PDB file of C-alpha atoms in Angstrom:
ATOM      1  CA  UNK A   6      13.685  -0.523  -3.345  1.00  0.00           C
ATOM      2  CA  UNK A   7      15.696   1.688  -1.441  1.00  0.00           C
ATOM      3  CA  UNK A   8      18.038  -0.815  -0.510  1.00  0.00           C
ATOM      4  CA  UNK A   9      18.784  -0.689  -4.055  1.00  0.00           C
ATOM      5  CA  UNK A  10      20.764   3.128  -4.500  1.00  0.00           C
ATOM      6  CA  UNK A  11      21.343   2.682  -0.588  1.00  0.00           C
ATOM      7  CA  UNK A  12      24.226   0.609   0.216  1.00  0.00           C
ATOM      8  CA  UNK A  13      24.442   1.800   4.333  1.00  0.00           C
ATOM      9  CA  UNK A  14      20.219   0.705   4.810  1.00  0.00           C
ATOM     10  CA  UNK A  15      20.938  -2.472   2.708  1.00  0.00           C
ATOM     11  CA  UNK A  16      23.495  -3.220   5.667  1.00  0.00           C
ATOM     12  CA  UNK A  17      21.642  -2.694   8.053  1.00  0.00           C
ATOM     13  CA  UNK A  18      18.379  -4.634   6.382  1.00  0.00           C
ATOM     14  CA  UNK A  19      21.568  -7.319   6.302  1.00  0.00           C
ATOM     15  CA  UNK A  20      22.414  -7.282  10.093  1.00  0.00           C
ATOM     16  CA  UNK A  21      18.781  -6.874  11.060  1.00  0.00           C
ATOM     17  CA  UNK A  22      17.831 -10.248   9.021  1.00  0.00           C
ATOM     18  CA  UNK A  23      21.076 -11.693  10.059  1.00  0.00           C
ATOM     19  CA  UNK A  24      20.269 -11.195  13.590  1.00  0.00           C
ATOM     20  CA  UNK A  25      23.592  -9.245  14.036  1.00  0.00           C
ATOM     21  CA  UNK A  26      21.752  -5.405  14.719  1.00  0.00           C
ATOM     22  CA  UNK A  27      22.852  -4.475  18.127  1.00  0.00           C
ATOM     23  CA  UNK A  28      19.499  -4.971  20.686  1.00  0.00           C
ATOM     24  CA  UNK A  29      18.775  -2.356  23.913  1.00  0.00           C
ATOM     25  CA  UNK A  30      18.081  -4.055  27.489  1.00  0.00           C
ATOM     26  CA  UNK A  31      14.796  -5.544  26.209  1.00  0.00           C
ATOM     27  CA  UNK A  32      16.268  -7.244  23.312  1.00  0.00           C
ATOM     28  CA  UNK A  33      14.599  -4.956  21.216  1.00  0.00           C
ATOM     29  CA  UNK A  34      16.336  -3.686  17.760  1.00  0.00           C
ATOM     30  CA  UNK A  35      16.560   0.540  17.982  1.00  0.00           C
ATOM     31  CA  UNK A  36      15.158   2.041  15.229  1.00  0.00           C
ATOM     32  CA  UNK A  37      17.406   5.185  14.103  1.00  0.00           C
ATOM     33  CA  UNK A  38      14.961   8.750  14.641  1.00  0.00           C
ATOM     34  CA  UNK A  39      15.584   9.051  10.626  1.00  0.00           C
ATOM     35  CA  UNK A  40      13.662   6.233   9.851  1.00  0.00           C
ATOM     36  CA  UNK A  41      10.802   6.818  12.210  1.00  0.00           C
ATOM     37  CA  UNK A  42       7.917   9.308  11.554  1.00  0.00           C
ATOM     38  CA  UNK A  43       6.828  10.144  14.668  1.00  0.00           C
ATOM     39  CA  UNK A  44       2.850   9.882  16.011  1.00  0.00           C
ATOM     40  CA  UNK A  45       0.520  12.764  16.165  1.00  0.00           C
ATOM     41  CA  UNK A  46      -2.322  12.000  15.110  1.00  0.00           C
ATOM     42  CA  UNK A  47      -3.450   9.644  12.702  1.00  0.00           C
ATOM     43  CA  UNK A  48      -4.342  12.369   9.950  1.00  0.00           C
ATOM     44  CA  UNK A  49      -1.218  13.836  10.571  1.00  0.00           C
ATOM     45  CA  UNK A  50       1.311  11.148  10.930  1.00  0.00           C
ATOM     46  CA  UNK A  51      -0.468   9.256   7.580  1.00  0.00           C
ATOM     47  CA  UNK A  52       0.266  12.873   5.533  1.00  0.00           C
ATOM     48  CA  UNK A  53       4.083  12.696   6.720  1.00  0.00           C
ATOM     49  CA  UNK A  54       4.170   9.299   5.849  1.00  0.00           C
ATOM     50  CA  UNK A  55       2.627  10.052   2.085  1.00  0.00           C
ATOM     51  CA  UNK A  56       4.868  13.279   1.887  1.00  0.00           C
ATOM     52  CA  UNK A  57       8.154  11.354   2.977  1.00  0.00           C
ATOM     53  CA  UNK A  58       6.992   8.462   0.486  1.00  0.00           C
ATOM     54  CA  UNK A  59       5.271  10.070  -2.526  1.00  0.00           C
ATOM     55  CA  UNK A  60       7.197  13.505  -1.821  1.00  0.00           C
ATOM     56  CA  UNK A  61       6.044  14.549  -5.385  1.00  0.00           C
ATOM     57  CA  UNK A  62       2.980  12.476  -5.891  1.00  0.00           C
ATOM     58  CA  UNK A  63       0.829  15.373  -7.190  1.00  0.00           C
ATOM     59  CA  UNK A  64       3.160  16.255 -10.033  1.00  0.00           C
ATOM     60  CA  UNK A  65       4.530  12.412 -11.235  1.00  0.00           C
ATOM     61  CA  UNK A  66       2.403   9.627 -10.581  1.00  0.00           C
ATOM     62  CA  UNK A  67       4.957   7.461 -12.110  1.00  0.00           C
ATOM     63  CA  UNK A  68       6.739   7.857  -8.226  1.00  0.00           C
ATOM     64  CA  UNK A  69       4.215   5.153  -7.382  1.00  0.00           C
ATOM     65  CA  UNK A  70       5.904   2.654  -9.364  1.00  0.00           C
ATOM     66  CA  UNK A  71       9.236   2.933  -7.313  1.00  0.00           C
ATOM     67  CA  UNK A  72       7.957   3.262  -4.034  1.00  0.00           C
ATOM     68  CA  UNK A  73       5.930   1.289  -1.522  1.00  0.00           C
ATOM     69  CA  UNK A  74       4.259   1.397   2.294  1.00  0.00           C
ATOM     70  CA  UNK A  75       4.055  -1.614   3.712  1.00  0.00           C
ATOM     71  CA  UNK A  76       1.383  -2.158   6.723  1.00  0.00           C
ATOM     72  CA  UNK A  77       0.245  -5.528   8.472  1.00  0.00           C
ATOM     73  CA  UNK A  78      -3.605  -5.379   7.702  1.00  0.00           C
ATOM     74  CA  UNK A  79      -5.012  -5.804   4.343  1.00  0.00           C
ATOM     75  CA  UNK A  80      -8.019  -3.228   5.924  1.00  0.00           C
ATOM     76  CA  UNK A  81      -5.608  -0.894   6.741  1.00  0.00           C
ATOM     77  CA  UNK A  82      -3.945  -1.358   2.702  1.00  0.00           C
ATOM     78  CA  UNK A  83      -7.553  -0.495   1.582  1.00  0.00           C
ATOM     79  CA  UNK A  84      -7.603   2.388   3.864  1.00  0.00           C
ATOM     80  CA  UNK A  85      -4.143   3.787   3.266  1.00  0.00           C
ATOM     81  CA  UNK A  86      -5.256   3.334  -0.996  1.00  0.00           C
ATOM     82  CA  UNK A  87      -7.802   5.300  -0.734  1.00  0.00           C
ATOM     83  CA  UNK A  88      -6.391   8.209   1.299  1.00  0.00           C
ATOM     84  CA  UNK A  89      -4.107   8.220  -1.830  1.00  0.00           C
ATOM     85  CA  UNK A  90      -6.661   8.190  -4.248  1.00  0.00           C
ATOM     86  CA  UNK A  91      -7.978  11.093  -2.688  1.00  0.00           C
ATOM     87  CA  UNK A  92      -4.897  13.182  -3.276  1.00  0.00           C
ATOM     88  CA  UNK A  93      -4.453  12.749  -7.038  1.00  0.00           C
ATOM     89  CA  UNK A  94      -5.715  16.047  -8.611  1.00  0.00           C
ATOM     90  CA  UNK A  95      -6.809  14.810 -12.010  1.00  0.00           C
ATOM     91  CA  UNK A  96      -9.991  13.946 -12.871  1.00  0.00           C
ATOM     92  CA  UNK A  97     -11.000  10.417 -12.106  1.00  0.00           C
ATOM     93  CA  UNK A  98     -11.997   8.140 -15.141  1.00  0.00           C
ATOM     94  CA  UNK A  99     -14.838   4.973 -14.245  1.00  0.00           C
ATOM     95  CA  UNK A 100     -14.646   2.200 -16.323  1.00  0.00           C
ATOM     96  CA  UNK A 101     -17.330  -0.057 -16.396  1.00  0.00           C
ATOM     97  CA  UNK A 102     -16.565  -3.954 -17.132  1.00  0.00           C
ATOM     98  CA  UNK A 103     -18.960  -6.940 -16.525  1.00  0.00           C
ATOM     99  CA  UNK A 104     -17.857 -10.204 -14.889  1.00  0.00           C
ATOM    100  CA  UNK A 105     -19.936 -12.842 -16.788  1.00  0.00           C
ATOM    101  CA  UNK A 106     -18.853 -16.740 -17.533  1.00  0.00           C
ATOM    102  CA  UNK A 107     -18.256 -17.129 -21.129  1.00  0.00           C
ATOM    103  CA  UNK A 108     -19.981 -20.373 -20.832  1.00  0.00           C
ATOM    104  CA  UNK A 109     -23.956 -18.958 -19.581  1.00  0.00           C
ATOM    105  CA  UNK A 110     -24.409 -22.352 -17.835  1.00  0.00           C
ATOM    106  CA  UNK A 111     -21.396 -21.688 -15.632  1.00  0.00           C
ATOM    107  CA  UNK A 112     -22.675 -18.371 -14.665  1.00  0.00           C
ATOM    108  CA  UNK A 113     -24.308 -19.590 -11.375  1.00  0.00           C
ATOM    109  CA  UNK A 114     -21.492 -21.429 -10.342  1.00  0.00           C
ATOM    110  CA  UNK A 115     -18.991 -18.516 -10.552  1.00  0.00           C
ATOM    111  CA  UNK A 116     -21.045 -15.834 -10.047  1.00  0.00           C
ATOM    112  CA  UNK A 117     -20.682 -15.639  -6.347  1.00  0.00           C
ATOM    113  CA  UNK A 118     -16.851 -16.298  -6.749  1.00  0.00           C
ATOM    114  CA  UNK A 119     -16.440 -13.696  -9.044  1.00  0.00           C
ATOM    115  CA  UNK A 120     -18.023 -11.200  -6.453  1.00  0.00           C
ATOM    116  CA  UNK A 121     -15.917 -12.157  -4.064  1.00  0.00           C
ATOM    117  CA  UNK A 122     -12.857 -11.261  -5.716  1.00  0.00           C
ATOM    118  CA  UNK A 123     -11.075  -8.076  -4.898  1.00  0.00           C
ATOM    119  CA  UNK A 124      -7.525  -7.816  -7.358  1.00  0.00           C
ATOM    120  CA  UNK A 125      -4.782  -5.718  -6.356  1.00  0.00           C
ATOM    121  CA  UNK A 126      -4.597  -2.329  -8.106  1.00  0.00           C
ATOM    122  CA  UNK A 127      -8.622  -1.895  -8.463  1.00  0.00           C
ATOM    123  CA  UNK A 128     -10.821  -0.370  -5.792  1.00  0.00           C
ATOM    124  CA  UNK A 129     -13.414  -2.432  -4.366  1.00  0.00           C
ATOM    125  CA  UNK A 130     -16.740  -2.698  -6.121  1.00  0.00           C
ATOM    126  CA  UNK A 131     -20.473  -2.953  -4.749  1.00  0.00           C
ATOM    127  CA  UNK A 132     -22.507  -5.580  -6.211  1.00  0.00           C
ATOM    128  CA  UNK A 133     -26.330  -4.788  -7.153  1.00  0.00           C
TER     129      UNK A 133
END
């Protein structure tokens, strides 16, 4: 996204794809200090993080929709989601929905698939 209104960083995505990004001794690329948030602790370094990313989260939710972090782990996704969550200030809404074969003789066959499934954008459920 930022690559987008940023012409110098969408260079430099460029060279770093293109294998042209200048390397130190170890043939490591040097990330620049501006693009690196430093590690204090995990609490702390995960509230710079949100702050630099979502800098006005509390006020516009819609500053979701622009802007991503991206992480390795799908554990750690679930993780970093619902340290989010956690900072919206409006009241939460549940909505309840059922996840039921519209055939009832299919039901036993999909049932435990359906379980199983966790989509993007909706928190995990427990099963009773």
């Amino acid at each position: 996204m930022r690559a987008k209104t940023d012409p110098a960083f969408c260079d430099y995505l460029l060279r770093i794809g293109n294998g042209q990004e200048q390397v130190n001794s170890a043939n490591k690329i040097e990330i620049s200090d501006s693009l690196v948030i430093p590690y204090t602790t995990e609490k702390e370094s995960l509230d710079k993080l949100f702050t630099a990313t979502y800098s006005n989260l509390e006020s516009n939710l819609a500053c979701t929709d622009s802007r991503v972090i991206l992480t390795k782990k799908n554990d750690f996704v679930d993780e970093i989601n619902d340290m989010l969550i956690d900072r919206f200030t409006r009241k939460s809404k549940t909505y309840i929905g059922t996840d039921e074969a519209i055939e009832f003789n299919s039901q036993t066959q999909f049932e435990d698939l359906l379980h199983t499934l966790n989509p993007p954008g909706l928190p995990l459920t427990n099963y009773v």
